[in-house]
Amino acid sequence: MTVKTEQIVKPARNIAGTVRLRGDKSISHRYAMLAALAHGTTKLENFSSGADCASTLACIGALGARVNRAQNDGVEIEGTGGTLQAPTLALDCGNSGSTMRMLSGIVAAQDFSCELFGDDSLSRRPMKRVVEPLTRMGAAVETSDGGKPPLRIRGGPLRGIEYFTPVASAQVKSLVLFAGLQAQGETTVEEPVATRDHSELALRAFGAEVHRAKNRVSIVGGQKLTAIEAFVPGDISSAAFFLCAAALFPGSSLVIEAVGLNPTRAALLDVLATMGVRTNVVTLEEHHGELIGTLKVEAKALVGTMLVGAQSALLIDELPVLAAIAPYTKDGMEIRDAKELRVKESDRIAAVTQNLRAMGAQVIEHDDGWSIPGNQKLHGGEVDSHDDHRIAMAFAVAALRAEGETKIKGANAASISFSEFWELLDRVAER
Ligand code: S3P
């Protein structure tokens, strides 16, 4: 199916069916980057189909890894053994903050200079959080315009540091660990909230020793990585759109197969449980430390909830879709402590407010979230993705329960993380 830049979403009467999702975006980035540093050829099945992970593959290719993308969902990456080649051109990270930030930790230890740039959205995103730790480790990092991309990095020998991340960010933790892997001595990262731990698990899968205690992670530099064969679990942040769609229809019957259930990513399941949606885990396996399972969803009348503090940090990618379904809950939702949403692919707080209002919802916008009353009836309208994949998909979900059709402008943004979204949504939405 060709994805149009505009999509019309018609209301649904139910959600039913079985879906299997392409590989997790966060895990795909990490496996690809570590594969580039490893000895040997890494074979990845169910690699993310999103444009963001394609940006990572193009960048590691430019850095000397041999990338072979099969017709199906597989990718083979012949690693460099740890010594990357200087890229002849600046590295294009596209829309992907993960590519720019995590890759900066990889190239900072290499004996060359390079530049990382991105599209308009990425060019507005904060990079001081990258500059600070890498500079302390001994790299020279320059930004433009008070801490914005492009990043110019002069790499070289790094020293291990102890680093307290000021923001709860798995990307920052990861870039420090990736730099630490190549640094002299030990590197420790401590975070205010324990964020997704895919980097720790991936480093171990590739053979590195990583020590963890509460919110602290340490790695000793100079360890060699060895290629792996791995299946990338289905993306739970993509599954979130289908879980929330099913949540809107009591009696819906949805099965999601082979989806990642890493506990640092699965907070949505607990939140949905408090909102009246049961997700039964019907199978569970572990691959390279990552949990993978099949979920069966049972929805009842949807009640609201309050999300604050650490919970908001753990649900950061799922908050737009939770906010988009909030007006349909019985008691509404209060979502706070989520200021980071303002510096994602778009200002997601403003984008959600604008789109909810375009559909006739009442919403109070705060600096760090929203108060959204429940029991509201929404009408179809014209909403805008702001070229942000999660905003496009969140409002496709909201549109399923609205009265009348909804036009989503910039709907093709979904393919940043989830190319099959529109096709799968059509398949499970009964009309
Ligand atoms: C990601 C971490 C989060 C998340 C992003 C992916 C990762 O970003 O929003 O989609 O893969 O580590 P931050 O680290 O900026 O919170």
PDB file of C-alpha atoms in Angstrom, residues 220-428:
ATOM      1  CA  VAL A 220      35.126  -1.204  31.716  1.00  0.00           C
ATOM      2  CA  GLY A 221      36.668   0.045  28.488  1.00  0.00           C
ATOM      3  CA  GLY A 222      38.664  -2.000  26.006  1.00  0.00           C
ATOM      4  CA  GLN A 223      36.298  -4.987  25.832  1.00  0.00           C
ATOM      5  CA  LYS A 224      35.911  -6.640  22.435  1.00  0.00           C
ATOM      6  CA  LEU A 225      32.495  -7.365  20.946  1.00  0.00           C
ATOM      7  CA  THR A 226      31.570 -10.522  19.058  1.00  0.00           C
ATOM      8  CA  ALA A 227      28.842 -10.714  16.389  1.00  0.00           C
ATOM      9  CA  ILE A 228      25.463 -12.232  17.303  1.00  0.00           C
ATOM     10  CA  GLU A 229      22.444 -13.793  15.641  1.00  0.00           C
ATOM     11  CA  ALA A 230      19.267 -12.287  16.995  1.00  0.00           C
ATOM     12  CA  PHE A 231      15.551 -11.833  16.477  1.00  0.00           C
ATOM     13  CA  VAL A 232      14.453  -8.254  17.161  1.00  0.00           C
ATOM     14  CA  PRO A 233      11.249  -8.320  19.262  1.00  0.00           C
ATOM     15  CA  GLY A 234       8.188  -6.552  17.854  1.00  0.00           C
ATOM     16  CA  ASP A 235       8.079  -2.896  18.872  1.00  0.00           C
ATOM     17  CA  ILE A 236       5.965  -2.374  21.991  1.00  0.00           C
ATOM     18  CA  SER A 237       5.783   1.367  21.300  1.00  0.00           C
ATOM     19  CA  SER A 238       4.171   0.510  17.943  1.00  0.00           C
ATOM     20  CA  ALA A 239       1.949  -2.057  19.690  1.00  0.00           C
ATOM     21  CA  ALA A 240       0.832   0.785  21.975  1.00  0.00           C
ATOM     22  CA  PHE A 241      -1.308   2.247  19.172  1.00  0.00           C
ATOM     23  CA  PHE A 242      -3.138  -1.041  18.719  1.00  0.00           C
ATOM     24  CA  LEU A 243      -3.482  -1.601  22.456  1.00  0.00           C
ATOM     25  CA  CYS A 244      -4.997   1.856  22.860  1.00  0.00           C
ATOM     26  CA  ALA A 245      -7.246   1.327  19.825  1.00  0.00           C
ATOM     27  CA  ALA A 246      -8.512  -1.925  21.353  1.00  0.00           C
ATOM     28  CA  ALA A 247      -8.970  -0.115  24.678  1.00  0.00           C
ATOM     29  CA  LEU A 248     -11.559   2.147  23.045  1.00  0.00           C
ATOM     30  CA  PHE A 249     -13.930  -0.733  22.293  1.00  0.00           C
ATOM     31  CA  PRO A 250     -15.171  -2.936  25.138  1.00  0.00           C
ATOM     32  CA  GLY A 251     -15.410  -6.421  23.700  1.00  0.00           C
ATOM     33  CA  SER A 252     -12.561  -5.955  21.205  1.00  0.00           C
ATOM     34  CA  SER A 253     -10.388  -9.009  20.617  1.00  0.00           C
ATOM     35  CA  LEU A 254      -6.806  -8.344  19.653  1.00  0.00           C
ATOM     36  CA  VAL A 255      -3.743 -10.592  19.738  1.00  0.00           C
ATOM     37  CA  ILE A 256      -0.242  -9.150  19.337  1.00  0.00           C
ATOM     38  CA  GLU A 257       2.428 -11.755  18.603  1.00  0.00           C
ATOM     39  CA  ALA A 258       6.172 -11.754  19.300  1.00  0.00           C
ATOM     40  CA  VAL A 259       6.223  -8.314  20.883  1.00  0.00           C
ATOM     41  CA  GLY A 260       8.997  -7.039  23.155  1.00  0.00           C
ATOM     42  CA  LEU A 261       8.015  -7.151  26.819  1.00  0.00           C
ATOM     43  CA  ASN A 262      11.168  -5.806  28.409  1.00  0.00           C
ATOM     44  CA  PRO A 263       9.943  -4.542  31.828  1.00  0.00           C
ATOM     45  CA  THR A 264      11.610  -1.150  31.277  1.00  0.00           C
ATOM     46  CA  ARG A 265       9.355  -0.694  28.227  1.00  0.00           C
ATOM     47  CA  ALA A 266       6.154  -2.395  29.300  1.00  0.00           C
ATOM     48  CA  ALA A 267       4.815   0.167  31.802  1.00  0.00           C
ATOM     49  CA  LEU A 268       1.914   0.754  29.413  1.00  0.00           C
ATOM     50  CA  LEU A 269       0.496  -2.670  30.236  1.00  0.00           C
ATOM     51  CA  ASP A 270       0.230  -1.770  33.951  1.00  0.00           C
ATOM     52  CA  VAL A 271      -1.305   1.591  33.143  1.00  0.00           C
ATOM     53  CA  LEU A 272      -3.851   0.024  30.812  1.00  0.00           C
ATOM     54  CA  ALA A 273      -4.702  -2.509  33.520  1.00  0.00           C
ATOM     55  CA  THR A 274      -5.608   0.354  35.866  1.00  0.00           C
ATOM     56  CA  MET A 275      -7.718   1.801  33.033  1.00  0.00           C
ATOM     57  CA  GLY A 276      -9.758  -1.381  32.578  1.00  0.00           C
ATOM     58  CA  VAL A 277      -7.785  -3.107  29.802  1.00  0.00           C
ATOM     59  CA  ARG A 278      -6.340  -6.528  30.585  1.00  0.00           C
ATOM     60  CA  THR A 279      -3.391  -7.712  28.532  1.00  0.00           C
ATOM     61  CA  ASN A 280      -2.790 -11.406  29.111  1.00  0.00           C
ATOM     62  CA  VAL A 281       0.692 -12.639  28.318  1.00  0.00           C
ATOM     63  CA  VAL A 282      -0.025 -15.972  26.652  1.00  0.00           C
ATOM     64  CA  THR A 283       3.550 -16.930  25.699  1.00  0.00           C
ATOM     65  CA  LEU A 284       6.863 -15.612  26.982  1.00  0.00           C
ATOM     66  CA  GLU A 285      10.437 -16.259  25.835  1.00  0.00           C
ATOM     67  CA  GLU A 286      13.807 -14.617  26.325  1.00  0.00           C
ATOM     68  CA  HIS A 287      16.283 -13.785  23.534  1.00  0.00           C
ATOM     69  CA  HIS A 288      19.586 -12.148  24.445  1.00  0.00           C
ATOM     70  CA  GLY A 289      18.056 -10.874  27.694  1.00  0.00           C
ATOM     71  CA  GLU A 290      15.003  -9.347  25.971  1.00  0.00           C
ATOM     72  CA  LEU A 291      11.570 -10.747  26.815  1.00  0.00           C
ATOM     73  CA  ILE A 292       9.287 -11.522  23.880  1.00  0.00           C
ATOM     74  CA  GLY A 293       5.676 -12.617  24.218  1.00  0.00           C
ATOM     75  CA  THR A 294       2.214 -12.842  22.749  1.00  0.00           C
ATOM     76  CA  LEU A 295      -0.424 -10.544  24.222  1.00  0.00           C
ATOM     77  CA  LYS A 296      -4.161 -11.045  24.229  1.00  0.00           C
ATOM     78  CA  VAL A 297      -6.137  -7.924  24.971  1.00  0.00           C
ATOM     79  CA  GLU A 298      -9.473  -7.763  26.795  1.00  0.00           C
ATOM     80  CA  ALA A 299     -11.017  -4.313  27.080  1.00  0.00           C
ATOM     81  CA  LYS A 300     -13.797  -3.184  29.423  1.00  0.00           C
ATOM     82  CA  ALA A 301     -15.245   0.278  30.018  1.00  0.00           C
ATOM     83  CA  LEU A 302     -12.288   2.646  29.952  1.00  0.00           C
ATOM     84  CA  VAL A 303     -11.513   4.590  33.120  1.00  0.00           C
ATOM     85  CA  GLY A 304      -9.025   7.426  33.455  1.00  0.00           C
ATOM     86  CA  THR A 305      -5.849   7.657  35.493  1.00  0.00           C
ATOM     87  CA  MET A 306      -3.111  10.016  36.588  1.00  0.00           C
ATOM     88  CA  LEU A 307       0.432   9.727  35.302  1.00  0.00           C
ATOM     89  CA  VAL A 308       3.168  11.658  37.114  1.00  0.00           C
ATOM     90  CA  GLY A 309       6.814  11.454  38.156  1.00  0.00           C
ATOM     91  CA  ALA A 310       8.912   8.455  37.102  1.00  0.00           C
ATOM     92  CA  GLN A 311       5.915   6.868  35.401  1.00  0.00           C
ATOM     93  CA  SER A 312       5.802   9.677  32.838  1.00  0.00           C
ATOM     94  CA  ALA A 313       9.503   9.156  32.044  1.00  0.00           C
ATOM     95  CA  LEU A 314       8.978   5.426  31.531  1.00  0.00           C
ATOM     96  CA  LEU A 315       5.967   6.033  29.272  1.00  0.00           C
ATOM     97  CA  ILE A 316       7.456   8.925  27.348  1.00  0.00           C
ATOM     98  CA  ASP A 317       6.775   7.472  23.855  1.00  0.00           C
ATOM     99  CA  GLU A 318       3.287   6.269  24.792  1.00  0.00           C
ATOM    100  CA  LEU A 319       2.020   9.526  26.334  1.00  0.00           C
ATOM    101  CA  PRO A 320       0.738  11.065  23.068  1.00  0.00           C
ATOM    102  CA  VAL A 321      -1.559   8.116  22.355  1.00  0.00           C
ATOM    103  CA  LEU A 322      -2.677   7.921  25.997  1.00  0.00           C
ATOM    104  CA  ALA A 323      -3.546  11.621  25.842  1.00  0.00           C
ATOM    105  CA  ALA A 324      -5.373  11.057  22.541  1.00  0.00           C
ATOM    106  CA  ILE A 325      -7.685   8.454  24.102  1.00  0.00           C
ATOM    107  CA  ALA A 326      -8.059  10.337  27.402  1.00  0.00           C
ATOM    108  CA  PRO A 327     -11.272  12.209  26.410  1.00  0.00           C
ATOM    109  CA  TYR A 328     -13.005   8.842  25.925  1.00  0.00           C
ATOM    110  CA  THR A 329     -12.202   7.642  29.457  1.00  0.00           C
ATOM    111  CA  LYS A 330     -14.799   7.840  32.188  1.00  0.00           C
ATOM    112  CA  ASP A 331     -12.910  10.222  34.479  1.00  0.00           C
ATOM    113  CA  GLY A 332     -10.318  11.826  32.229  1.00  0.00           C
ATOM    114  CA  MET A 333      -6.563  11.894  32.613  1.00  0.00           C
ATOM    115  CA  GLU A 334      -3.940  14.034  34.238  1.00  0.00           C
ATOM    116  CA  ILE A 335      -0.498  13.646  32.674  1.00  0.00           C
ATOM    117  CA  ARG A 336       2.333  15.690  34.215  1.00  0.00           C
ATOM    118  CA  ASP A 337       6.141  15.705  34.643  1.00  0.00           C
ATOM    119  CA  ALA A 338       6.513  15.066  30.923  1.00  0.00           C
ATOM    120  CA  LYS A 339       8.321  18.236  29.822  1.00  0.00           C
ATOM    121  CA  GLU A 340      10.687  16.158  27.659  1.00  0.00           C
ATOM    122  CA  LEU A 341       7.743  15.781  25.253  1.00  0.00           C
ATOM    123  CA  ARG A 342       8.386  19.375  24.185  1.00  0.00           C
ATOM    124  CA  VAL A 343      11.763  18.415  22.661  1.00  0.00           C
ATOM    125  CA  LYS A 344      10.814  15.242  20.795  1.00  0.00           C
ATOM    126  CA  GLU A 345      10.298  15.006  17.010  1.00  0.00           C
ATOM    127  CA  SER A 346       7.767  17.816  17.524  1.00  0.00           C
ATOM    128  CA  ASP A 347       6.585  19.717  20.584  1.00  0.00           C
ATOM    129  CA  ARG A 348       4.288  16.820  21.419  1.00  0.00           C
ATOM    130  CA  ILE A 349       2.486  18.666  24.209  1.00  0.00           C
ATOM    131  CA  ALA A 350       1.435  21.488  21.871  1.00  0.00           C
ATOM    132  CA  ALA A 351       0.684  19.097  18.984  1.00  0.00           C
ATOM    133  CA  VAL A 352      -1.635  16.907  21.091  1.00  0.00           C
ATOM    134  CA  THR A 353      -3.457  19.940  22.488  1.00  0.00           C
ATOM    135  CA  GLN A 354      -3.989  21.431  19.042  1.00  0.00           C
ATOM    136  CA  ASN A 355      -5.261  18.170  17.558  1.00  0.00           C
ATOM    137  CA  LEU A 356      -7.538  17.311  20.480  1.00  0.00           C
ATOM    138  CA  ARG A 357      -9.085  20.774  20.165  1.00  0.00           C
ATOM    139  CA  ALA A 358      -9.483  20.303  16.395  1.00  0.00           C
ATOM    140  CA  MET A 359     -11.614  17.267  17.239  1.00  0.00           C
ATOM    141  CA  GLY A 360     -13.721  19.257  19.668  1.00  0.00           C
ATOM    142  CA  ALA A 361     -12.127  18.076  22.928  1.00  0.00           C
ATOM    143  CA  GLN A 362     -11.560  20.158  26.000  1.00  0.00           C
ATOM    144  CA  VAL A 363      -8.000  20.067  27.260  1.00  0.00           C
ATOM    145  CA  ILE A 364      -5.920  22.139  29.633  1.00  0.00           C
ATOM    146  CA  GLU A 365      -2.309  22.386  28.531  1.00  0.00           C
ATOM    147  CA  HIS A 366       0.435  22.648  31.153  1.00  0.00           C
ATOM    148  CA  ASP A 367       4.120  23.272  30.694  1.00  0.00           C
ATOM    149  CA  ASP A 368       4.744  19.573  31.464  1.00  0.00           C
ATOM    150  CA  GLY A 369       1.576  17.792  30.289  1.00  0.00           C
ATOM    151  CA  TRP A 370      -2.203  18.045  30.181  1.00  0.00           C
ATOM    152  CA  SER A 371      -5.397  17.773  32.195  1.00  0.00           C
ATOM    153  CA  ILE A 372      -7.997  16.122  29.963  1.00  0.00           C
ATOM    154  CA  PRO A 373     -11.570  15.730  31.206  1.00  0.00           C
ATOM    155  CA  GLY A 374     -13.301  12.425  30.530  1.00  0.00           C
ATOM    156  CA  ASN A 375     -16.650  11.447  29.018  1.00  0.00           C
ATOM    157  CA  GLN A 376     -16.183  13.680  26.003  1.00  0.00           C
ATOM    158  CA  LYS A 377     -17.587  13.143  22.540  1.00  0.00           C
ATOM    159  CA  LEU A 378     -15.115  14.002  19.780  1.00  0.00           C
ATOM    160  CA  HIS A 379     -15.951  14.827  16.196  1.00  0.00           C
ATOM    161  CA  GLY A 380     -13.855  14.147  13.135  1.00  0.00           C
ATOM    162  CA  GLY A 381     -11.766  17.059  11.962  1.00  0.00           C
ATOM    163  CA  GLU A 382      -8.502  17.990  10.365  1.00  0.00           C
ATOM    164  CA  VAL A 383      -5.481  17.156  12.479  1.00  0.00           C
ATOM    165  CA  ASP A 384      -1.781  17.613  11.760  1.00  0.00           C
ATOM    166  CA  SER A 385       1.014  15.150  12.469  1.00  0.00           C
ATOM    167  CA  HIS A 386       3.536  18.006  12.678  1.00  0.00           C
ATOM    168  CA  ASP A 387       5.689  15.525  10.736  1.00  0.00           C
ATOM    169  CA  ASP A 388       5.903  13.449  13.906  1.00  0.00           C
ATOM    170  CA  HIS A 389       5.235   9.714  13.617  1.00  0.00           C
ATOM    171  CA  ARG A 390       3.755   9.269  17.080  1.00  0.00           C
ATOM    172  CA  ILE A 391       1.387  12.224  16.653  1.00  0.00           C
ATOM    173  CA  ALA A 392       0.116  10.876  13.294  1.00  0.00           C
ATOM    174  CA  MET A 393      -0.580   7.447  14.803  1.00  0.00           C
ATOM    175  CA  ALA A 394      -2.017   8.748  18.104  1.00  0.00           C
ATOM    176  CA  PHE A 395      -4.680  10.709  16.213  1.00  0.00           C
ATOM    177  CA  ALA A 396      -5.486   7.840  13.895  1.00  0.00           C
ATOM    178  CA  VAL A 397      -6.417   6.005  17.113  1.00  0.00           C
ATOM    179  CA  ALA A 398      -8.442   8.923  18.508  1.00  0.00           C
ATOM    180  CA  ALA A 399     -10.295   9.106  15.170  1.00  0.00           C
ATOM    181  CA  LEU A 400     -11.601   5.547  15.544  1.00  0.00           C
ATOM    182  CA  ARG A 401     -14.105   6.641  18.203  1.00  0.00           C
ATOM    183  CA  ALA A 402     -14.932  10.086  16.843  1.00  0.00           C
ATOM    184  CA  GLU A 403     -18.133  10.989  15.103  1.00  0.00           C
ATOM    185  CA  GLY A 404     -17.418  11.403  11.380  1.00  0.00           C
ATOM    186  CA  GLU A 405     -14.185  11.150   9.445  1.00  0.00           C
ATOM    187  CA  THR A 406     -10.835  12.605  10.464  1.00  0.00           C
ATOM    188  CA  LYS A 407      -8.245  13.869   8.019  1.00  0.00           C
ATOM    189  CA  ILE A 408      -4.658  13.354   9.162  1.00  0.00           C
ATOM    190  CA  LYS A 409      -2.222  15.713   7.458  1.00  0.00           C
ATOM    191  CA  GLY A 410       1.349  14.442   7.219  1.00  0.00           C
ATOM    192  CA  ALA A 411       0.212  10.861   7.813  1.00  0.00           C
ATOM    193  CA  ASN A 412       3.304   9.471   6.076  1.00  0.00           C
ATOM    194  CA  ALA A 413       5.342  10.479   9.160  1.00  0.00           C
ATOM    195  CA  ALA A 414       4.245   7.143  10.647  1.00  0.00           C
ATOM    196  CA  SER A 415       6.883   5.388   8.542  1.00  0.00           C
ATOM    197  CA  ILE A 416       9.632   6.904  10.661  1.00  0.00           C
ATOM    198  CA  SER A 417       9.054   4.046  13.107  1.00  0.00           C
ATOM    199  CA  PHE A 418       6.202   1.966  11.681  1.00  0.00           C
ATOM    200  CA  SER A 419       5.859   1.648   7.886  1.00  0.00           C
ATOM    201  CA  GLU A 420       3.027  -0.889   8.058  1.00  0.00           C
ATOM    202  CA  PHE A 421       0.865   1.157  10.444  1.00  0.00           C
ATOM    203  CA  TRP A 422      -1.917   2.282   8.082  1.00  0.00           C
ATOM    204  CA  GLU A 423      -2.279  -1.107   6.477  1.00  0.00           C
ATOM    205  CA  LEU A 424      -2.430  -2.929   9.821  1.00  0.00           C
ATOM    206  CA  LEU A 425      -4.856  -0.413  11.291  1.00  0.00           C
ATOM    207  CA  ASP A 426      -7.206  -0.966   8.372  1.00  0.00           C
ATOM    208  CA  ARG A 427      -6.964  -4.702   8.904  1.00  0.00           C
ATOM    209  CA  VAL A 428      -7.987  -4.693  12.572  1.00  0.00           C
TER     210      VAL A 428
END
